[in-house]
């Protein structure tokens, strides 16, 4: 993947992640301002950085710089 998000966020997010109208999208450790790069999402999609308080999450997009961060984050994400 290219530096700075590369191809992953250049492609329309709705296509890359299968985001559909009405979905809840949770962002974990997302760089600022990631919302500007999530172009083409239907207006009914709710994007939230606070996963625990955002209701139903259909798609969870996580950003980590080290593998240990992934392993440490998942137990708390699964319990929410």
Coordinates of C-alpha atoms in Angstrom, one line a residue:
X1 CA 0.0 0.0 0.0
X2 CA 1.2 3.5 -0.8
X3 CA 2.2 5.9 1.9
X4 CA -0.5 8.2 3.4
X5 CA -3.4 5.8 2.7
X6 CA -2.6 5.2 -0.9
X7 CA -5.0 3.3 -3.1
X8 CA -7.2 2.1 -0.2
X9 CA -8.7 5.6 0.3
X10 CA -8.4 6.8 -3.3
X11 CA -11.0 4.3 -4.5
X12 CA -14.5 5.2 -3.5
X13 CA -15.0 3.9 0.0
X14 CA -18.5 2.6 -0.7
X15 CA -17.0 0.3 -3.3
X16 CA -13.8 -0.7 -1.4
X17 CA -15.6 -1.5 1.8
X18 CA -19.1 -2.5 0.6
X19 CA -20.7 0.4 2.4
X20 CA -24.4 0.6 1.7
X21 CA -27.1 3.2 2.4
X22 CA -28.1 3.3 6.1
X23 CA -24.8 1.6 7.3
X24 CA -23.0 2.7 10.4
X25 CA -19.2 3.1 9.8
X26 CA -16.8 3.1 12.7
X27 CA -13.3 4.6 12.5
X28 CA -10.5 3.5 14.8
X29 CA -7.2 5.4 14.9
X30 CA -8.2 7.2 11.7
X31 CA -5.9 10.0 10.5
X32 CA -7.3 13.5 10.3
X33 CA -9.3 14.6 8.2
X34 CA -10.3 11.1 7.0
X35 CA -13.9 12.1 6.6
X36 CA -12.9 14.3 3.6
X37 CA -11.5 11.2 1.9
X38 CA -14.6 9.1 2.3
X39 CA -16.2 10.5 -0.8
X40 CA -19.2 9.1 -2.5
X41 CA -20.9 7.7 0.6
X42 CA -24.7 7.8 0.6
X43 CA -26.1 10.6 2.8
X44 CA -27.8 8.0 5.1
X45 CA -24.4 6.5 6.2
X46 CA -23.4 7.5 9.7
X47 CA -19.6 7.8 10.2
X48 CA -18.3 7.8 13.8
X49 CA -15.0 7.9 15.5
X50 CA -16.5 7.0 18.9
X51 CA -17.4 3.3 18.2
X52 CA -18.8 2.5 21.6
X53 CA -21.4 5.3 21.4
X54 CA -22.3 5.2 17.8
X55 CA -24.9 2.4 17.8
X56 CA -24.8 -0.3 15.2
X57 CA -21.6 -0.6 13.3
X58 CA -21.8 -2.4 9.9
X59 CA -18.3 -1.6 8.7
X60 CA -15.3 -1.0 11.0
X61 CA -12.2 0.7 9.4
X62 CA -9.1 0.5 11.6
X63 CA -5.7 2.2 11.1
X64 CA -2.6 0.8 12.9
X65 CA 1.1 1.4 12.4
X66 CA 2.2 -1.7 14.3
X67 CA 0.8 -5.3 14.5
X68 CA 0.8 -5.1 18.3
X69 CA -1.7 -2.3 18.1
X70 CA -4.2 -4.5 16.3
X71 CA -3.9 -7.3 18.8
X72 CA -4.3 -4.9 21.7
X73 CA -7.3 -3.2 20.2
X74 CA -9.5 -6.1 19.2
X75 CA -10.6 -7.3 22.6
X76 CA -12.0 -3.9 23.5
X77 CA -13.6 -3.5 20.1
X78 CA -15.3 -6.9 20.3
X79 CA -16.8 -6.1 23.7
X80 CA -18.5 -3.0 22.5

